[in-house]
Amino acid sequence: RALRWANGRAPTRGLRASPRARIAMPSWVIDRYGSNEVLRFTTEMVFPIIHFPNEVIIKVHAASLNPIDLSMRSGYGATALNMKRDPLKLKAGETEFPLTLGRDVSGVVMECGLGVSYFKPGDEVWAAIPPWKQGTLSEFVVASGNEVSFKPKRLSHTEAAALPYVGLTAWSALNQVGGLNQSNCSGKRILILGASGGVGTFAVQLMKAWDAHVTAVCSHDASTLVKKLGADDVIDYKSGNLEEQLKTLPLFDFILDNVGGSTEKWALDLLKKWSGATYVTLVTPFLINMDKLGVADGMLQTGVTVGSKTLKHLLKGVHYRWAFFMPSGPNLDEIAELVDSGKIQPVIDEVFSFSEVPEAFLKLEGGHARGKTVINVISRQ
């Protein structure tokens, strides 16, 4: 980020107040957990306030939906998220409602806290807001400065909103947990299970940008898209027994599993043994354990599960890991560079207007999306 300052950005900026006081704003919220009927549009959502010096308020131009939004709408993970929202239980009797969903944002900085030196009002930015915070299906959203990055110059707000959450989720799995980077990927054989969704399409492009050999698994009708993104081999999981198809190929150095389920029972056998090969899954029981067993027992059960699986597979010569979304402005900086260099592009399935948020949720709920479902909060992006 120092490069931004070297290019003429002032290193220090004070508080910037919004041009006029606001107390309410339009937003899509839920007041209880359930299916699509719990979504409610309101013009009276409380306007976000800067509580900490490192926060910024962003005027939302575009947002997008992710599977986590469906899960959160239904109440999945509420126990863990509420613990994160109020770990000391200081707000006894209060609830998380009304709750705004949506994790991705592309927009313009409206106001900065006193400790923010990297952004100023008017900057075009993008971010992925953690799920324990109020979301982005709203006119404005507050974010920590370290969660925010300058939007890629070559993308519109609509295009940019398709990338932050899936990009950071894939980055967490491949780089932070899996240890892959630009300097060690050349020639490595990478298998991506579930390659046509948001995380999968990003992961294919990132691995090709880092010069890996990518085998992608998806359905036949998504194969053209995945090949266009650079995958070297594309396997149709509907064309026969997937395990048997993959066993005919050379062994892999790394597997990213976006599917979960029974896949885990056989996928690790496709890795090269005693070579540092790694399997990383994004489908874990962490949140469901917390929901079913409570915080203490859920965390204990989760620790026992991941520990036993890690040891079991380590004794067989491969590494077993779980990965989760992690908010990070600096990582978004790196992703933005890849986007502006043409190595990564957003994959958008459909764009909806702000008034069509329920329809967008139904679209996502229908499954088989080829990329992201984007919401234009401000029209004409």
XYZ file of C-alpha atoms in Angstrom:
381
model
C 0.000 0.000 0.000
C 2.987 2.275 0.335
C 3.000 2.460 -3.457
C -0.229 4.423 -3.276
C 1.467 7.037 -1.141
C 4.493 7.083 -3.421
C 2.132 7.877 -6.293
C 0.958 11.040 -4.642
C -1.628 10.005 -2.070
C -1.363 11.939 1.171
C -0.272 9.607 3.988
C -2.493 11.284 6.570
C -6.156 12.182 6.380
C -8.469 13.255 9.136
C -12.170 12.737 9.694
C -14.334 13.501 6.691
C -17.943 14.180 7.489
C -20.766 13.357 5.111
C -22.298 16.393 3.407
C -25.601 16.016 5.240
C -26.770 14.179 8.303
C -28.668 10.954 7.722
C -30.558 8.849 10.227
C -32.174 6.230 7.980
C -31.612 4.579 4.624
C -33.136 2.013 2.239
C -32.161 -1.582 2.947
C -33.253 -5.196 2.526
C -33.454 -6.823 5.954
C -34.759 -9.896 7.756
C -36.502 -9.780 11.136
C -36.420 -13.551 11.657
C -34.850 -16.574 10.021
C -36.694 -18.521 7.338
C -37.165 -18.824 3.602
C -37.531 -16.054 1.042
C -40.652 -14.498 2.565
C -38.609 -13.162 5.512
C -36.896 -10.625 3.223
C -38.300 -7.150 3.833
C -37.565 -3.834 2.134
C -37.434 -0.794 4.406
C -36.486 2.853 4.013
C -36.014 3.147 7.790
C -32.887 1.079 8.390
C -30.581 2.851 10.842
C -27.813 4.695 9.031
C -24.364 3.192 9.782
C -22.157 5.007 12.275
C -18.379 5.039 12.585
C -17.633 3.573 16.010
C -13.885 3.023 15.630
C -11.150 5.264 14.179
C -10.237 2.747 11.460
C -13.712 2.486 9.935
C -15.130 3.908 6.718
C -18.665 4.322 5.424
C -19.162 3.203 1.828
C -21.987 4.250 -0.480
C -22.971 0.962 -2.084
C -23.148 0.991 -5.878
C -23.363 -2.787 -6.338
C -23.479 -5.898 -4.176
C -23.758 -9.606 -4.897
C -25.130 -12.769 -3.337
C -23.232 -15.824 -2.124
C -24.408 -19.180 -0.756
C -23.665 -17.864 2.745
C -26.492 -15.350 2.280
C -28.961 -18.198 1.754
C -27.567 -19.957 4.803
C -27.724 -16.845 6.973
C -31.273 -16.087 5.837
C -32.243 -19.547 7.134
C -30.390 -19.122 10.432
C -27.443 -21.399 9.689
C -24.430 -20.382 11.744
C -26.397 -17.953 13.931
C -24.870 -19.271 17.180
C -21.273 -18.649 16.091
C -22.061 -15.329 14.399
C -23.933 -13.979 17.403
C -21.031 -14.941 19.641
C -18.737 -12.960 17.336
C -21.133 -9.999 17.351
C -21.308 -9.852 21.158
C -18.652 -12.131 22.712
C -19.070 -10.713 26.227
C -22.890 -10.739 26.053
C -23.037 -7.045 26.871
C -26.273 -6.570 24.929
C -28.455 -8.951 26.901
C -31.994 -9.084 25.577
C -31.061 -7.582 22.203
C -31.079 -9.588 18.985
C -29.229 -9.357 15.697
C -32.402 -8.168 13.927
C -33.125 -6.334 11.735
C -30.276 -8.001 9.880
C -28.982 -6.943 6.467
C -27.524 -9.694 4.297
C -25.000 -9.379 1.456
C -21.218 -9.601 1.802
C -19.782 -8.035 -1.378
C -19.647 -4.314 -2.021
C -18.296 -2.064 -4.720
C -18.868 1.614 -4.143
C -17.498 4.984 -3.075
C -16.091 6.060 0.292
C -18.386 8.614 1.910
C -16.802 9.111 5.331
C -13.566 8.093 7.096
C -12.691 7.614 10.749
C -9.907 9.602 12.367
C -7.460 6.713 12.096
C -7.969 6.110 8.367
C -5.022 7.391 6.348
C -5.269 5.244 3.246
C -8.666 6.324 1.882
C -10.551 9.577 1.434
C -14.158 10.404 0.543
C -14.758 9.874 -3.155
C -12.376 6.913 -3.534
C -13.830 3.982 -5.487
C -13.376 0.853 -3.386
C -14.468 -2.758 -3.019
C -14.641 -5.063 -0.021
C -16.075 -8.250 1.436
C -17.837 -7.546 4.730
C -17.522 -10.306 7.386
C -20.782 -12.199 8.050
C -21.016 -11.013 11.660
C -21.444 -7.412 10.480
C -24.410 -5.720 8.836
C -24.345 -6.504 5.129
C -24.318 -4.702 1.818
C -27.895 -4.971 0.525
C -28.299 -1.398 1.659
C -27.591 2.146 0.506
C -24.570 2.463 2.808
C -22.375 0.049 4.761
C -19.633 0.510 7.348
C -16.374 -1.451 7.085
C -12.985 -1.545 8.755
C -10.303 0.147 6.705
C -8.263 -3.065 6.662
C -11.173 -4.865 4.941
C -11.296 -2.364 2.067
C -9.254 -2.006 -1.115
C -9.230 0.272 -4.139
C -11.545 -1.082 -6.830
C -9.792 -2.433 -9.960
C -9.725 0.349 -12.511
C -10.775 -1.825 -15.429
C -14.015 -2.994 -13.772
C -17.351 -1.259 -13.348
C -18.981 -1.407 -9.924
C -21.304 -4.146 -11.185
C -18.370 -6.267 -12.315
C -16.284 -5.553 -9.223
C -19.065 -6.611 -6.837
C -18.848 -10.164 -8.189
C -15.346 -10.837 -6.871
C -14.435 -9.876 -3.279
C -16.082 -12.640 -1.200
C -15.348 -15.523 -3.567
C -11.898 -14.141 -4.312
C -10.931 -13.904 -0.650
C -12.430 -17.331 0.088
C -10.380 -18.914 -2.687
C -7.306 -16.897 -1.643
C -7.683 -18.153 1.924
C -7.888 -21.775 0.773
C -5.143 -21.683 -1.842
C -2.662 -19.199 -0.398
C -3.206 -18.707 3.332
C -4.069 -22.327 4.161
C -2.715 -24.210 1.165
C 0.581 -22.320 0.906
C 0.375 -21.784 -2.850
C 1.754 -18.610 -4.392
C 3.133 -17.228 -7.626
C 6.612 -18.590 -6.989
C 5.761 -22.214 -6.191
C 2.837 -23.121 -8.459
C 4.563 -23.580 -11.804
C 3.956 -27.107 -13.069
C 1.942 -28.233 -10.045
C -1.135 -30.310 -10.732
C -4.220 -28.721 -9.142
C -7.658 -30.345 -8.926
C -10.660 -28.064 -8.340
C -13.920 -29.792 -7.393
C -16.931 -27.581 -8.054
C -15.175 -25.369 -10.592
C -18.122 -23.509 -12.125
C -19.370 -21.638 -9.044
C -18.094 -18.323 -7.756
C -15.148 -19.681 -5.754
C -14.343 -22.291 -8.389
C -14.204 -19.888 -11.335
C -11.940 -17.579 -9.361
C -9.688 -20.449 -8.237
C -9.252 -21.698 -11.809
C -8.108 -18.263 -12.953
C -5.807 -17.701 -9.971
C -4.067 -21.041 -10.438
C -3.577 -20.398 -14.152
C -2.248 -16.902 -13.357
C 0.307 -18.659 -11.153
C 1.198 -21.113 -13.947
C -0.275 -24.309 -12.464
C -1.839 -27.175 -14.392
C -5.568 -27.130 -13.551
C -8.034 -30.001 -13.726
C -11.564 -28.696 -13.179
C -14.653 -30.728 -12.279
C -18.052 -29.350 -13.271
C -21.145 -30.308 -15.255
C -21.031 -30.566 -19.041
C -23.001 -27.352 -19.614
C -20.364 -25.393 -17.679
C -17.362 -26.939 -19.416
C -17.109 -24.252 -22.110
C -16.976 -21.514 -19.472
C -14.368 -23.308 -17.373
C -12.185 -24.023 -20.415
C -12.423 -20.357 -21.391
C -11.125 -19.443 -17.947
C -8.010 -21.510 -18.645
C -8.564 -24.992 -17.200
C -6.286 -27.553 -18.843
C -8.573 -30.538 -18.257
C -12.319 -30.417 -17.617
C -14.124 -33.439 -16.168
C -17.917 -33.773 -16.365
C -19.029 -35.266 -13.064
C -22.313 -36.382 -14.666
C -20.708 -38.419 -17.441
C -19.824 -41.405 -15.259
C -18.268 -42.334 -11.947
C -16.228 -39.242 -11.047
C -13.814 -41.104 -8.786
C -12.982 -43.605 -11.517
C -12.537 -40.838 -14.109
C -10.086 -38.974 -11.887
C -8.140 -42.124 -11.038
C -7.125 -42.421 -14.699
C -5.215 -39.116 -14.430
C -1.785 -38.513 -12.890
C -1.830 -37.793 -9.160
C -2.305 -34.217 -7.930
C -0.243 -31.849 -5.783
C -3.257 -29.955 -4.448
C -7.023 -30.399 -4.271
C -9.535 -27.627 -3.578
C -12.908 -29.093 -2.593
C -15.931 -26.792 -2.953
C -18.355 -29.732 -2.891
C -17.845 -31.714 0.309
C -20.129 -34.623 1.166
C -18.907 -38.047 0.110
C -16.148 -36.482 -2.016
C -13.855 -36.334 0.990
C -13.953 -40.138 1.373
C -11.996 -40.740 -1.833
C -10.514 -37.425 -3.008
C -7.388 -37.618 -0.833
C -6.385 -40.855 -2.572
C -5.792 -38.737 -5.699
C -2.893 -36.852 -4.060
C 0.801 -37.625 -4.405
C 1.900 -39.334 -1.190
C 4.803 -38.053 0.942
C 5.369 -35.038 -1.306
C 3.706 -32.253 0.662
C 0.478 -32.658 -1.336
C -2.506 -30.968 0.297
C -6.291 -31.288 0.308
C -8.241 -28.196 1.390
C -12.011 -28.209 1.835
C -14.317 -25.228 2.214
C -17.170 -27.474 3.416
C -16.747 -27.927 7.166
C -19.048 -28.756 10.123
C -17.851 -25.819 12.229
C -21.004 -23.663 12.117
C -23.455 -26.547 12.236
C -21.657 -27.986 15.278
C -22.088 -24.662 17.064
C -25.770 -24.480 16.103
C -26.491 -28.029 17.285
C -24.242 -28.342 20.328
C -23.776 -24.798 21.550
C -20.586 -22.753 21.640
C -18.415 -24.803 24.015
C -19.416 -28.312 22.915
C -19.540 -27.245 19.261
C -15.989 -25.909 19.361
C -14.812 -29.028 21.175
C -16.438 -31.345 18.638
C -15.008 -29.298 15.770
C -11.502 -29.448 17.230
C -11.706 -33.206 17.728
C -12.968 -33.717 14.171
C -10.341 -31.644 12.394
C -7.552 -32.949 14.631
C -8.401 -36.602 14.053
C -8.768 -36.154 10.296
C -5.519 -34.205 10.028
C -3.594 -36.916 11.901
C -5.265 -39.748 9.996
C -4.280 -38.351 6.615
C -0.847 -37.181 7.725
C -0.032 -40.804 8.570
C -0.964 -41.632 4.965
C 1.437 -39.036 3.578
C -0.916 -36.153 2.685
C -2.060 -32.934 4.363
C -5.699 -32.329 5.271
C -6.913 -28.767 5.900
C -10.057 -26.697 6.415
C -10.351 -23.175 5.021
C -12.735 -20.292 5.614
C -13.407 -16.849 4.187
C -11.083 -14.245 5.705
C -11.649 -10.483 5.141
C -8.494 -8.717 3.969
C -7.940 -5.420 2.209
C -4.257 -6.223 1.477
C -5.250 -9.500 -0.210
C -7.855 -7.615 -2.237
C -5.022 -5.269 -3.294
C -3.222 -8.281 -4.788
C -6.401 -9.517 -6.437
C -7.000 -6.059 -7.904
C -3.538 -6.142 -9.491
C -4.334 -9.498 -11.105
C -7.647 -8.112 -12.380
C -6.091 -4.954 -13.815
C -3.399 -7.040 -15.515
C -6.116 -9.074 -17.247
C -5.342 -12.355 -15.479
C -8.628 -12.570 -13.557
C -12.079 -11.506 -14.699
C -15.443 -11.574 -12.937
C -17.889 -14.285 -13.943
C -21.451 -12.997 -13.648
C -24.485 -15.223 -14.062
C -27.205 -12.560 -13.807
C -27.673 -8.946 -12.686
C -30.726 -7.739 -10.739
C -31.901 -4.289 -9.689
C -32.159 -3.308 -6.021
C -35.935 -3.778 -6.144
C -35.443 -7.386 -7.301
C -33.480 -8.723 -4.327
C -36.072 -11.462 -3.530
C -35.893 -12.649 -7.138
C -32.096 -12.702 -6.910
C -32.299 -14.924 -3.816
C -34.652 -17.296 -5.654
C -32.210 -17.411 -8.564
C -29.359 -18.326 -6.227
C -31.547 -20.831 -4.411
C -32.231 -22.605 -7.704
C -28.569 -23.612 -7.917
C -26.452 -24.380 -10.990
C -25.308 -20.768 -11.294
C -22.425 -20.046 -13.644
C -20.697 -17.333 -11.688
C -22.222 -14.667 -9.464
C -25.632 -13.104 -8.909
C -25.100 -9.333 -8.742
C -27.377 -6.600 -7.354
C -27.187 -3.067 -8.784
C -28.006 -0.879 -5.775
C -27.502 2.184 -7.968
C -28.740 1.664 -11.526
C -26.624 2.241 -14.633
C -23.358 0.832 -13.336
